Amino acid sequence: QPLCDIHEELADTNQLRKLTRRVISATRHDNTKIKKLRFDHWARRKLRKRSQAFFRAEPSDLEDLDSLHEFRLRGKDLRYAVELLSAAFPARLREELYPVIKQLQDHLGTINDHAVASERFRRWRKECNKRQQRKRFQIQRNREQEALDEAIWEFARWWTARRSKWIQKRFRSLANGHS
């Protein structure tokens, strides 16, 4: 019903006809630049953009949870780009690089989960009026904080400068059209 209502409103105000003409007009233009653009060139440009944003977001301080979260988001963007664009690249993108990005997402997701849980227990403890419950919330927060510290330590052991440079070099090579 909501779609029918919108259709009636657009048809009544003649907006539907105007929008339709604009869409048809835009698709009729002889835009040779668009016609000449190859998917593999476009895909390389998109992969380059996403991978550069990813590496720019790489945190220098692994204790900075906001930076880790931003890195996680850029990693998610890169992962989706790899999933969508992999047909334009050699198999090593999917076989070599994708698993590393997925593993990075898993590590950063675990860190994020513990950070959110720790913060939630801290807030609940602060809002609670009963001493016994506050004590339980503090115990849970301490556990989450320990798990967070462990997850950050594990990530730091896994995401080394060497691994970062290795993956950055491979993404650069693929984005520049080298096999």
Tab-separated table of N, CA and C in Angstrom, residues 5 28 43 107 124 126 130 144 151 162 171 173 176:
chain	number	residue	atom	x	y	z
A	5	ASP	N	0.544	4.384	-2.708
A	5	ASP	CA	0.311	5.773	-2.291
A	5	ASP	C	1.345	6.715	-2.905
A	28	ARG	N	20.206	7.822	-22.623
A	28	ARG	CA	20.324	7.938	-24.076
A	28	ARG	C	21.577	8.685	-24.517
A	43	ALA	N	37.290	-1.704	-11.482
A	43	ALA	CA	37.472	-2.538	-10.288
A	43	ALA	C	38.822	-2.253	-9.627
A	107	HIS	N	39.613	-10.918	14.399
A	107	HIS	CA	40.369	-10.385	15.533
A	107	HIS	C	39.757	-9.073	16.041
A	124	TRP	N	26.424	-0.233	33.748
A	124	TRP	CA	25.423	-0.868	34.604
A	124	TRP	C	25.824	-0.766	36.073
A	126	LYS	N	27.607	1.556	37.440
A	126	LYS	CA	27.430	2.956	37.832
A	126	LYS	C	25.954	3.286	38.094
A	130	LYS	N	22.117	-1.326	44.105
A	130	LYS	CA	22.367	-2.419	45.049
A	130	LYS	C	23.837	-2.794	45.035
A	144	GLU	N	35.785	-9.034	31.356
A	144	GLU	CA	35.763	-8.526	29.983
A	144	GLU	C	37.018	-7.713	29.676
A	151	ALA	N	42.776	-10.189	23.858
A	151	ALA	CA	42.444	-10.096	22.433
A	151	ALA	C	43.352	-9.077	21.729
A	162	ARG	N	55.411	-6.563	9.463
A	162	ARG	CA	55.770	-7.389	8.306
A	162	ARG	C	54.526	-7.861	7.551
A	171	PHE	N	48.116	-5.797	-2.357
A	171	PHE	CA	46.956	-5.013	-2.807
A	171	PHE	C	47.381	-3.950	-3.811
A	173	SER	N	49.903	-4.063	-5.844
A	173	SER	CA	50.230	-4.748	-7.086
A	173	SER	C	48.957	-5.089	-7.881
A	176	ASN	N	47.205	-2.024	-9.304
A	176	ASN	CA	47.939	-1.438	-10.423
A	176	ASN	C	47.959	-2.327	-11.658
